Short mmCIF file of C-alpha atoms in Angstrom, two decimals:
data_model
loop_
_atom_site.label_atom_id
_atom_site.label_comp_id
_atom_site.label_asym_id
_atom_site.label_seq_id
_atom_site.Cartn_x
_atom_site.Cartn_y
_atom_site.Cartn_z
CA UNK A 1313 -5.08 -19.06 -5.63
CA UNK A 1314 -6.62 -20.65 -2.64
CA UNK A 1315 -4.83 -23.97 -3.59
CA UNK A 1316 -1.41 -22.02 -3.25
CA UNK A 1317 0.45 -22.28 0.14
CA UNK A 1318 0.05 -19.03 2.15
CA UNK A 1319 2.56 -17.16 3.71
CA UNK A 1320 1.22 -17.32 7.06
CA UNK A 1321 -1.73 -19.53 8.12
CA UNK A 1322 -2.69 -19.29 11.94
CA UNK A 1323 -5.55 -21.78 13.14
CA UNK A 1324 -6.36 -20.84 16.93
CA UNK A 1325 -3.07 -19.63 18.01
CA UNK A 1326 -3.24 -18.56 21.57
CA UNK A 1327 0.13 -17.59 23.60
CA UNK A 1328 0.37 -16.48 26.98
CA UNK A 1329 3.42 -14.80 28.61
CA UNK A 1330 2.74 -15.54 32.33
CA UNK A 1331 -0.04 -17.30 34.07
CA UNK A 1332 -1.24 -14.61 36.08
CA UNK A 1333 -1.79 -11.88 33.10
CA UNK A 1334 -3.58 -13.90 30.83
CA UNK A 1335 -3.43 -14.53 27.02
CA UNK A 1336 -1.31 -12.17 24.65
CA UNK A 1337 -2.57 -13.42 21.73
CA UNK A 1338 -6.11 -15.49 22.19
CA UNK A 1339 -7.58 -17.81 19.16
CA UNK A 1340 -6.10 -16.18 16.11
CA UNK A 1341 -7.02 -17.79 12.70
CA UNK A 1342 -6.23 -16.20 9.54
CA UNK A 1343 -4.38 -16.69 6.14
CA UNK A 1344 -2.31 -14.39 4.33
CA UNK A 1345 -1.83 -15.62 0.86
CA UNK A 1346 1.61 -15.03 -0.56
CA UNK A 1347 2.70 -11.90 -2.53
CA UNK A 1348 0.79 -9.61 -0.37
CA UNK A 1349 1.85 -6.55 1.70
CA UNK A 1350 0.43 -6.77 4.92
CA UNK A 1351 -0.22 -4.10 7.42
CA UNK A 1352 -0.30 -5.31 10.96
CA UNK A 1353 -2.19 -2.72 13.10
CA UNK A 1354 -2.83 -2.35 16.90
CA UNK A 1355 -2.54 -0.23 19.77
CA UNK A 1356 0.25 -0.82 22.18
CA UNK A 1357 0.29 -4.04 23.70
CA UNK A 1358 -2.34 -5.68 21.17
CA UNK A 1359 -0.25 -8.74 20.51
CA UNK A 1360 1.84 -7.61 17.09
CA UNK A 1361 5.30 -8.18 18.37
CA UNK A 1362 4.20 -11.46 19.76
CA UNK A 1363 2.45 -12.56 16.39
CA UNK A 1364 5.44 -11.81 14.44
CA UNK A 1365 7.83 -13.76 17.00
CA UNK A 1366 5.50 -16.49 16.54
CA UNK A 1367 5.56 -16.47 12.71
CA UNK A 1368 9.53 -15.94 12.91
CA UNK A 1369 9.73 -19.23 15.18
CA UNK A 1370 11.02 -17.44 18.17
CA UNK A 1371 7.93 -18.06 20.05
CA UNK A 1372 6.26 -21.52 20.05
CA UNK A 1373 2.37 -20.92 20.36
CA UNK A 1374 0.74 -22.60 23.51
CA UNK A 1375 -2.44 -23.18 21.54
CA UNK A 1376 -3.12 -23.86 17.92
CA UNK A 1377 -0.97 -24.11 14.99
CA UNK A 1378 1.04 -21.48 12.70
CA UNK A 1379 2.58 -22.41 9.12
CA UNK A 1380 4.97 -20.13 7.71
CA UNK A 1381 5.16 -20.98 3.78
CA UNK A 1382 3.52 -24.15 4.32
CA UNK A 1383 5.95 -25.59 7.06
CA UNK A 1384 6.81 -25.04 10.83
CA UNK A 1385 8.02 -21.65 11.38
CA UNK A 1386 11.56 -23.29 12.32
CA UNK A 1387 11.66 -25.13 9.21
CA UNK A 1388 11.02 -21.94 7.20
CA UNK A 1389 13.29 -19.80 8.94
CA UNK A 1390 15.56 -19.73 5.82
CA UNK A 1391 13.07 -18.16 3.72
CA UNK A 1392 12.01 -15.76 6.31
CA UNK A 1393 13.57 -12.26 7.49
CA UNK A 1394 12.64 -10.83 10.78
CA UNK A 1395 13.59 -7.60 11.83
CA UNK A 1396 12.64 -6.75 15.33
CA UNK A 1397 11.79 -3.58 16.98
CA UNK A 1398 15.04 -3.18 18.50
CA UNK A 1399 16.97 -3.83 15.64
CA UNK A 1400 19.44 -6.36 17.43
CA UNK A 1401 22.89 -6.23 15.76
CA UNK A 1402 26.37 -7.05 17.27
CA UNK A 1403 27.58 -3.42 18.55
CA UNK A 1404 31.32 -4.35 17.94
CA UNK A 1405 30.95 -5.31 14.36
CA UNK A 1406 31.41 -2.90 11.88
CA UNK A 1407 28.54 -1.94 8.90
CA UNK A 1408 30.99 -3.87 6.46
CA UNK A 1409 31.37 -6.70 8.97
CA UNK A 1410 27.84 -7.04 9.84
CA UNK A 1411 27.19 -7.27 5.78
CA UNK A 1412 29.77 -9.83 5.58
CA UNK A 1413 28.15 -11.81 8.75
CA UNK A 1414 24.90 -11.84 6.87
CA UNK A 1415 26.54 -13.08 3.88
CA UNK A 1416 28.18 -16.11 5.95
CA UNK A 1417 25.21 -16.83 7.64
CA UNK A 1418 22.89 -17.27 4.38
CA UNK A 1419 25.83 -18.92 2.25
CA UNK A 1420 23.93 -22.28 2.32
CA UNK A 1421 20.57 -20.75 0.83
CA UNK A 1422 22.65 -19.52 -1.99
CA UNK A 1423 20.17 -16.31 -2.13
CA UNK A 1424 22.32 -14.03 -0.48
CA UNK A 1425 22.69 -10.85 -2.68
CA UNK A 1426 25.32 -8.64 -1.48
CA UNK A 1427 24.79 -5.56 -4.12
CA UNK A 1428 21.21 -5.31 -2.97
CA UNK A 1429 22.35 -5.37 0.83
CA UNK A 1430 25.60 -3.02 0.15
CA UNK A 1431 22.56 -0.43 -1.73
CA UNK A 1432 20.40 -0.63 0.91
CA UNK A 1433 23.00 0.08 3.45
CA UNK A 1434 24.87 2.46 1.97
CA UNK A 1435 22.30 4.36 -0.18
CA UNK A 1436 22.28 7.74 1.40
CA UNK A 1437 25.96 7.77 1.30
CA UNK A 1438 25.74 8.93 5.00
CA UNK A 1439 27.12 5.48 6.41
CA UNK A 1440 30.92 4.75 6.29
CA UNK A 1441 31.43 0.91 6.23
CA UNK A 1442 33.79 0.81 9.04
CA UNK A 1443 31.80 2.52 11.42
CA UNK A 1444 31.06 0.09 14.00
CA UNK A 1445 27.28 -0.76 14.93
CA UNK A 1446 27.23 1.05 18.38
CA UNK A 1447 28.40 4.21 17.24
CA UNK A 1448 25.05 4.06 14.65
CA UNK A 1449 22.09 6.32 15.44
CA UNK A 1450 18.90 4.36 15.53
CA UNK A 1451 17.88 5.26 12.02
CA UNK A 1452 21.31 3.93 10.81
CA UNK A 1453 20.78 0.79 12.41
CA UNK A 1454 17.33 0.28 10.92
CA UNK A 1455 19.18 0.70 7.80
CA UNK A 1456 21.76 -1.93 8.42
CA UNK A 1457 18.95 -4.32 9.85
CA UNK A 1458 16.97 -3.84 6.73
CA UNK A 1459 19.85 -4.13 4.30
CA UNK A 1460 20.27 -7.78 5.62
CA UNK A 1461 16.81 -8.62 5.55
CA UNK A 1462 17.08 -7.29 1.86
CA UNK A 1463 19.95 -9.04 0.97
CA UNK A 1464 18.79 -12.21 2.31
CA UNK A 1465 15.69 -12.32 -0.57
CA UNK A 1466 13.59 -13.61 1.92
CA UNK A 1467 10.13 -15.14 0.54
CA UNK A 1468 8.69 -13.56 3.67
CA UNK A 1469 9.71 -10.02 5.44
CA UNK A 1470 8.63 -9.93 8.94
CA UNK A 1471 9.01 -6.38 10.04
CA UNK A 1472 8.15 -4.85 13.48
CA UNK A 1473 7.77 -1.17 13.37
CA UNK A 1474 10.18 -0.92 10.46
CA UNK A 1475 10.18 2.81 10.00
CA UNK A 1476 9.76 4.17 13.49
CA UNK A 1477 12.91 5.74 13.76
CA UNK A 1478 13.87 6.84 10.37
CA UNK A 1479 13.76 10.31 8.62
CA UNK A 1480 10.95 11.12 6.10
CA UNK A 1481 13.85 10.54 3.33
CA UNK A 1482 15.05 7.39 4.67
CA UNK A 1483 11.48 6.28 5.08
CA UNK A 1484 10.45 7.05 1.70
CA UNK A 1485 13.82 5.25 0.28
CA UNK A 1486 13.34 2.34 2.36
CA UNK A 1487 9.83 1.48 1.72
CA UNK A 1488 10.42 1.93 -1.75
CA UNK A 1489 13.13 -0.55 -1.34
CA UNK A 1490 10.42 -3.25 0.37
CA UNK A 1491 8.04 -2.46 -2.59
CA UNK A 1492 10.53 -3.13 -4.93
CA UNK A 1493 10.98 -6.31 -3.23
CA UNK A 1494 7.44 -7.07 -2.93
CA UNK A 1495 7.22 -6.59 -6.88
CA UNK A 1496 9.17 -9.44 -7.56
CA UNK A 1497 6.92 -11.83 -4.98
CA UNK A 1498 8.04 -11.15 -2.02
CA UNK A 1499 5.25 -11.32 1.09
CA UNK A 1500 5.86 -8.50 3.38
CA UNK A 1501 4.36 -8.31 6.72
CA UNK A 1502 4.86 -5.01 8.70
CA UNK A 1503 3.55 -3.49 11.92
CA UNK A 1504 3.05 0.19 12.65
CA UNK A 1505 0.88 2.82 14.21
CA UNK A 1506 0.92 5.19 11.24
CA UNK A 1507 -2.29 3.90 9.14
CA UNK A 1508 -2.29 6.66 6.56
CA UNK A 1509 1.42 5.58 5.84
CA UNK A 1510 0.93 2.15 5.41
CA UNK A 1511 -2.61 2.70 3.44
CA UNK A 1512 -0.58 3.66 0.17
CA UNK A 1513 1.97 0.77 0.52
CA UNK A 1514 -0.33 -2.06 1.58
CA UNK A 1515 -2.53 -4.32 0.06
CA UNK A 1516 -3.73 -6.46 3.52
CA UNK A 1517 -4.64 -5.51 6.98
CA UNK A 1518 -4.47 -7.83 10.14
CA UNK A 1519 -5.80 -5.31 12.70
CA UNK A 1520 -4.90 -6.88 16.22
CA UNK A 1521 -6.53 -5.18 19.54
CA UNK A 1522 -6.29 -6.74 23.55
CA UNK A 1523 -4.61 -10.32 21.85
CA UNK A 1524 -7.73 -10.79 19.20
CA UNK A 1525 -8.14 -10.45 15.68
CA UNK A 1526 -10.30 -7.86 15.08
CA UNK A 1527 -10.04 -7.43 11.19
CA UNK A 1528 -8.36 -9.44 8.42
CA UNK A 1529 -8.36 -9.55 4.79
CA UNK A 1530 -7.38 -7.50 1.48
CA UNK A 1531 -7.64 -3.87 2.42
CA UNK A 1532 -10.09 -3.21 -0.29
CA UNK A 1533 -12.15 -5.89 0.54
CA UNK A 1534 -12.14 -4.79 4.49
CA UNK A 1535 -13.02 -1.44 3.51
CA UNK A 1536 -15.41 -1.71 1.54
CA UNK A 1537 -17.31 -4.41 3.90
CA UNK A 1538 -18.21 -1.10 5.87
CA UNK A 1539 -20.26 2.43 5.10
CA UNK A 1540 -20.23 5.56 6.75
CA UNK A 1541 -23.76 6.60 7.34
CA UNK A 1542 -24.84 9.93 8.23
CA UNK A 1543 -28.56 10.98 8.58
CA UNK A 1544 -31.36 11.78 11.20
CA UNK A 1545 -33.34 8.66 11.91
CA UNK A 1546 -32.92 5.70 13.86
CA UNK A 1547 -30.49 3.07 12.59
CA UNK A 1548 -32.06 -0.55 11.94
CA UNK A 1549 -29.55 -2.48 14.01
CA UNK A 1550 -31.28 -5.63 12.83
CA UNK A 1551 -30.02 -5.18 9.03
CA UNK A 1552 -26.52 -4.03 9.46
CA UNK A 1553 -23.60 -4.41 12.54
CA UNK A 1554 -22.95 -0.84 14.03
CA UNK A 1555 -19.59 -0.46 14.71
CA UNK A 1556 -19.96 2.63 16.06
CA UNK A 1557 -22.33 5.82 16.16
CA UNK A 1558 -21.96 9.00 17.36
CA UNK A 1559 -24.54 11.80 17.53
CA UNK A 1560 -23.81 14.97 16.08
CA UNK A 1561 -25.91 17.98 16.66
CA UNK A 1562 -29.28 17.07 15.28
CA UNK A 1563 -27.95 14.01 13.10
CA UNK A 1564 -25.93 10.77 13.57
CA UNK A 1565 -22.85 9.48 11.91
CA UNK A 1566 -22.28 5.30 12.06
CA UNK A 1567 -19.60 3.11 10.84
CA UNK A 1568 -21.76 -0.06 9.76
CA UNK A 1569 -21.26 -2.99 8.29
CA UNK A 1570 -24.44 -3.34 6.04
CA UNK A 1571 -25.80 -6.48 4.86
CA UNK A 1572 -28.86 -4.58 3.21
CA UNK A 1573 -29.68 -1.01 2.18
CA UNK A 1574 -30.14 1.44 5.25
CA UNK A 1575 -33.70 2.15 5.82
CA UNK A 1576 -34.49 5.73 5.93
CA UNK A 1577 -32.82 8.67 4.62
CA UNK A 1578 -29.37 8.05 5.12
CA UNK A 1579 -26.30 9.51 3.24
CA UNK A 1580 -24.07 6.39 2.70
CA UNK A 1581 -20.05 7.30 2.07
CA UNK A 1582 -17.00 4.81 1.51
CA UNK A 1583 -14.91 5.30 4.74
CA UNK A 1584 -11.34 5.24 4.81
CA UNK A 1585 -8.97 2.77 6.13
CA UNK A 1586 -8.05 4.87 9.05
CA UNK A 1587 -11.81 5.52 9.90
CA UNK A 1588 -12.55 1.96 9.53
CA UNK A 1589 -9.49 0.88 12.04
CA UNK A 1590 -10.09 3.69 14.42
CA UNK A 1591 -13.79 2.45 14.84
CA UNK A 1592 -12.66 -0.83 15.57
CA UNK A 1593 -9.93 0.40 18.08
CA UNK A 1594 -12.68 2.32 20.12
CA UNK A 1595 -15.02 -0.22 19.76
CA UNK A 1596 -13.24 -3.63 20.82
CA UNK A 1597 -16.95 -5.51 21.07
CA UNK A 1598 -17.63 -5.17 17.06
CA UNK A 1599 -17.58 -8.74 15.92
CA UNK A 1600 -14.37 -9.55 13.83
CA UNK A 1601 -14.33 -9.64 10.56
CA UNK A 1602 -12.43 -12.33 8.56
CA UNK A 1603 -12.71 -11.09 4.78
CA UNK A 1604 -12.90 -14.19 2.04
CA UNK A 1605 -8.95 -14.07 1.24
CA UNK A 1606 -8.09 -14.43 4.92
CA UNK A 1607 -10.39 -17.08 5.83
CA UNK A 1608 -7.91 -19.86 6.90
CA UNK A 1609 -8.76 -23.37 4.87
CA UNK A 1610 -10.00 -24.81 8.05
CA UNK A 1611 -12.78 -22.36 8.47
CA UNK A 1612 -13.70 -21.89 4.47
CA UNK A 1613 -16.33 -24.32 4.66
CA UNK A 1614 -18.37 -21.51 6.51
CA UNK A 1615 -16.61 -18.70 5.90
CA UNK A 1616 -19.15 -16.11 7.09
CA UNK A 1617 -20.61 -17.87 10.43
CA UNK A 1618 -18.19 -16.60 12.24
CA UNK A 1619 -19.06 -12.97 12.04
CA UNK A 1620 -22.97 -13.56 11.84
CA UNK A 1621 -23.07 -15.64 14.95
CA UNK A 1622 -21.10 -12.83 17.04
CA UNK A 1623 -23.37 -9.94 15.74
CA UNK A 1624 -25.47 -8.29 18.46
CA UNK B 184 -3.30 5.73 -37.77
CA UNK B 185 0.17 6.81 -38.50
CA UNK B 186 0.60 9.20 -35.58
CA UNK B 187 3.97 8.99 -34.74
CA UNK B 188 5.48 11.71 -37.16
CA UNK B 189 7.84 13.11 -34.72
CA UNK B 190 11.42 14.16 -36.21
CA UNK B 191 14.01 11.55 -34.57
CA UNK B 192 16.57 14.34 -34.19
CA UNK B 193 14.36 15.83 -31.30
CA UNK B 194 15.76 14.78 -27.98
CA UNK B 195 13.52 13.25 -25.58
CA UNK B 196 12.28 15.64 -23.09
CA UNK B 197 13.93 14.03 -20.56
CA UNK B 198 17.62 15.01 -21.45
CA UNK B 199 16.46 18.49 -20.85
CA UNK B 200 18.90 19.79 -18.10
CA UNK B 201 15.96 20.31 -15.22
CA UNK B 202 14.64 16.76 -15.66
CA UNK B 203 17.63 14.97 -15.62
CA UNK B 204 17.96 14.61 -11.97
CA UNK B 205 14.22 13.48 -11.89
CA UNK B 206 14.84 10.78 -14.34
CA UNK B 207 17.52 9.19 -12.52
CA UNK B 208 14.89 8.16 -9.76
CA UNK B 209 12.55 6.72 -12.35
CA UNK B 210 14.86 5.72 -15.04
CA UNK B 211 12.03 6.48 -17.21
CA UNK B 212 10.20 9.09 -19.24
CA UNK B 213 7.70 10.15 -16.75
CA UNK B 214 7.60 10.57 -13.09
CA UNK B 215 4.54 9.98 -11.12
CA UNK B 216 3.72 12.31 -8.34
CA UNK B 217 1.26 11.01 -5.72
CA UNK B 218 -0.57 12.71 -3.07
CA UNK B 219 -1.48 10.86 -0.01
CA UNK B 220 -4.02 13.10 1.07
CA UNK B 221 -5.75 14.24 -1.81
CA UNK B 222 -8.38 11.45 -1.16
CA UNK B 223 -8.00 10.38 -5.19
CA UNK B 224 -7.41 6.89 -5.48
CA UNK B 225 -3.51 6.09 -6.06
CA UNK B 226 -3.99 4.19 -9.26
CA UNK B 227 -6.02 6.79 -10.70
CA UNK B 228 -3.62 9.62 -9.78
CA UNK B 229 -1.25 7.66 -12.09
CA UNK B 230 -3.92 7.10 -14.89
CA UNK B 231 -4.35 10.82 -14.73
CA UNK B 232 -0.77 11.63 -14.46
CA UNK B 233 -0.10 9.45 -17.40
CA UNK B 234 -3.02 11.09 -19.49
CA UNK B 235 -1.71 14.49 -18.42
CA UNK B 236 1.72 13.54 -19.71
CA UNK B 237 0.44 12.50 -23.19
CA UNK B 238 -1.75 15.90 -23.54
CA UNK B 239 1.13 17.98 -22.91
CA UNK B 240 3.38 15.74 -25.41
CA UNK B 241 5.51 14.80 -22.47
CA UNK B 242 4.98 11.29 -23.50
CA UNK B 243 4.39 10.19 -26.98
CA UNK B 244 4.13 7.17 -29.00
CA UNK B 245 6.65 4.61 -29.03
CA UNK B 246 7.77 6.18 -25.54
CA UNK B 247 8.06 3.36 -22.30
CA UNK B 248 6.80 4.22 -19.30
CA UNK B 249 8.82 3.48 -16.55
CA UNK B 250 8.29 -0.10 -14.94
CA UNK B 251 6.61 -0.92 -11.98
CA UNK B 252 9.61 -1.53 -9.92
CA UNK B 253 11.30 1.77 -10.69
CA UNK B 254 7.67 3.41 -9.84
CA UNK B 255 7.61 1.88 -6.52
CA UNK B 256 10.87 2.47 -5.94
CA UNK B 257 10.69 5.93 -6.04
CA UNK B 258 7.10 6.79 -4.68
CA UNK B 259 6.78 3.89 -2.16
CA UNK B 260 3.56 2.73 -3.32
CA UNK B 261 2.11 -0.81 -3.22
CA UNK B 262 3.22 -2.44 -7.00
CA UNK B 263 -0.35 -3.75 -7.81
CA UNK B 264 -1.23 0.05 -7.71
CA UNK B 265 0.97 0.67 -10.30
CA UNK B 266 0.20 -2.48 -12.36
CA UNK B 267 -3.88 -1.50 -11.84
CA UNK B 268 -3.18 2.01 -13.53
CA UNK B 269 -1.04 0.44 -16.33
CA UNK B 270 -4.05 -1.86 -17.03
CA UNK B 271 -6.26 0.82 -17.00
CA UNK B 272 -4.38 2.93 -19.41
CA UNK B 273 -4.01 -0.45 -21.48
CA UNK B 274 -7.68 -0.87 -21.37
CA UNK B 275 -8.28 2.59 -22.56
CA UNK B 276 -5.93 1.91 -25.55
CA UNK B 277 -3.11 4.33 -24.51
CA UNK B 278 -0.29 2.03 -23.95
CA UNK B 279 0.37 -1.60 -24.60
CA UNK B 280 2.39 -3.85 -22.58
CA UNK B 281 5.22 -6.15 -24.43
CA UNK B 282 5.96 -9.31 -22.82
CA UNK B 283 9.30 -8.48 -21.15
CA UNK B 284 10.10 -5.10 -22.80
CA UNK B 285 7.93 -3.09 -20.57
CA UNK B 286 5.29 -0.66 -21.36
CA UNK B 287 5.04 1.46 -24.21
CA UNK B 288 2.84 4.30 -25.28
CA UNK B 289 0.39 3.28 -28.41
CA UNK B 290 -1.65 6.95 -28.83
CA UNK B 291 -1.26 10.41 -27.90
CA UNK B 292 -4.12 12.44 -26.44
CA UNK B 293 -5.68 15.20 -28.83
CA UNK B 294 -4.65 18.15 -28.06
CA UNK B 295 -5.55 19.10 -31.69
CA UNK B 296 -9.02 20.75 -31.02
CA UNK B 297 -8.04 22.28 -27.49
CA UNK B 298 -7.48 25.96 -28.81
CA UNK B 299 -10.51 26.50 -30.41
CA UNK B 300 -12.70 24.85 -27.24
CA UNK B 301 -10.34 26.83 -24.81
CA UNK B 302 -11.44 30.11 -26.80
CA UNK B 303 -14.76 29.10 -26.15
CA UNK B 304 -14.52 28.38 -22.33
CA UNK B 305 -12.69 31.46 -22.00
CA UNK B 306 -15.50 33.76 -23.55
CA UNK B 307 -18.22 31.59 -21.96
CA UNK B 308 -16.28 32.34 -18.37
CA UNK B 309 -15.93 35.91 -19.00
CA UNK B 310 -19.30 36.56 -19.83
CA UNK B 311 -20.53 34.33 -16.61
CA UNK B 312 -18.26 36.50 -14.45
CA UNK B 313 -19.44 39.69 -15.96
CA UNK B 314 -23.10 38.42 -14.99
CA UNK B 315 -21.84 38.11 -11.37
CA UNK B 316 -21.07 34.24 -11.33
CA UNK B 317 -18.37 33.84 -8.89
CA UNK B 318 -15.60 30.97 -8.97
CA UNK B 319 -17.07 28.61 -7.09
CA UNK B 320 -20.48 29.21 -9.17
CA UNK B 321 -19.07 28.55 -11.89
CA UNK B 322 -17.07 25.58 -11.32
CA UNK B 323 -20.25 23.81 -9.60
CA UNK B 324 -21.99 24.54 -12.84
CA UNK B 325 -19.33 23.11 -14.86
CA UNK B 326 -19.10 20.07 -12.87
CA UNK B 327 -22.77 19.03 -12.97
CA UNK B 328 -22.86 19.60 -16.62
CA UNK B 329 -19.52 17.23 -16.90
CA UNK B 330 -21.20 15.03 -14.55
CA UNK B 331 -24.29 14.77 -16.74
CA UNK B 332 -22.12 13.98 -19.67
CA UNK B 333 -20.05 11.39 -18.06
CA UNK B 334 -22.07 9.96 -15.69
CA UNK B 335 -19.78 6.83 -14.91
CA UNK B 336 -16.45 8.44 -14.54
CA UNK B 337 -15.59 7.62 -11.40
CA UNK B 338 -12.36 9.13 -9.61
#
């Protein structure tokens, strides 16, 4: 599995938009194996969009390297579908023309799937093929943009806030279509603010905050690396990394990365994905965690060195 | 064990009018309902619902489970979750995967002794209630006895 080409592999990727404002993305190193459904999570301005644009080959990293399906982002473009948050489409084309446009642009790959694209675009029977894009609602534009992405039958789909303006029904239907694509091997990266929604569909997590990678790895592995402790005694910080702790009445609760069993009388529970993510968003000083599968080839020799040295 | 003694004239349950709409979405014999807020692992919900369908006779030996693709299209959950649930059902000997054909039900879950145990339990609950135990007391008691008997069952 480690020998297979990664869908995305970043080594020390950094990016700045202007000299004054500092880095938008800094020192990002991770590996996303193929076939995963990856949630890209982080607050506004964390660098999610920049990371996706870098992967799509629309930006060139200022520092470090990023490879997509084993190639440069530009060389991999034919096998990658990128849906930007603004869903840029030609406003004067009709829906049917837009799909035809997609078919023509992807003619040379021989992979374009017209029936699949039409199924997504006209799936809920509210879209008329002859409506111009400019007359569509935000949700309908999303539907057309995803129809193009799914019609392309890309090996890697990069989706920036794909579900943002969809109604619950369309959201369910289109997420279902994405999951079906994943079932046939497509790797998906989607950014979102809504963590609970990603929980049932994603199996890989990339958490960025302040331009830096905070958490990366298989969702299950990342969550089970953390424990939620409740008790009254003092925390032994030499044996565990405390991500966040709060006093509640007589006791305290803490989210920790435990290296050993906690000392004293602690109730240890498994945190939810949301609890792990929120704790890391509140405490951006917490050392980053790169779970084993997410460690890039370059870091594989000492996969845990990074989190150890940063542990306070 | 020749368990499959159903009379073939019986139409599969999903041909009944009320179920027809649901089955269009999964193209199969059961539809899984995923409760994202229950805190119960998604794969475990599928396992439990498949077992429930076996107990209720909604699924019988020889029936084909919906494919992973059909399930994820209908429920928008991760495909690996469905595969994990099917592997668990396979491990328990309830279904078998036939390469290129799909996953098929192998065994039914016995409802044979149900009525006798149910009568016993009805009787027991009635007595406990008479003696002043509330619903929660009874649930707690029942759970603790179950936990004693099945210590490894994790949700």
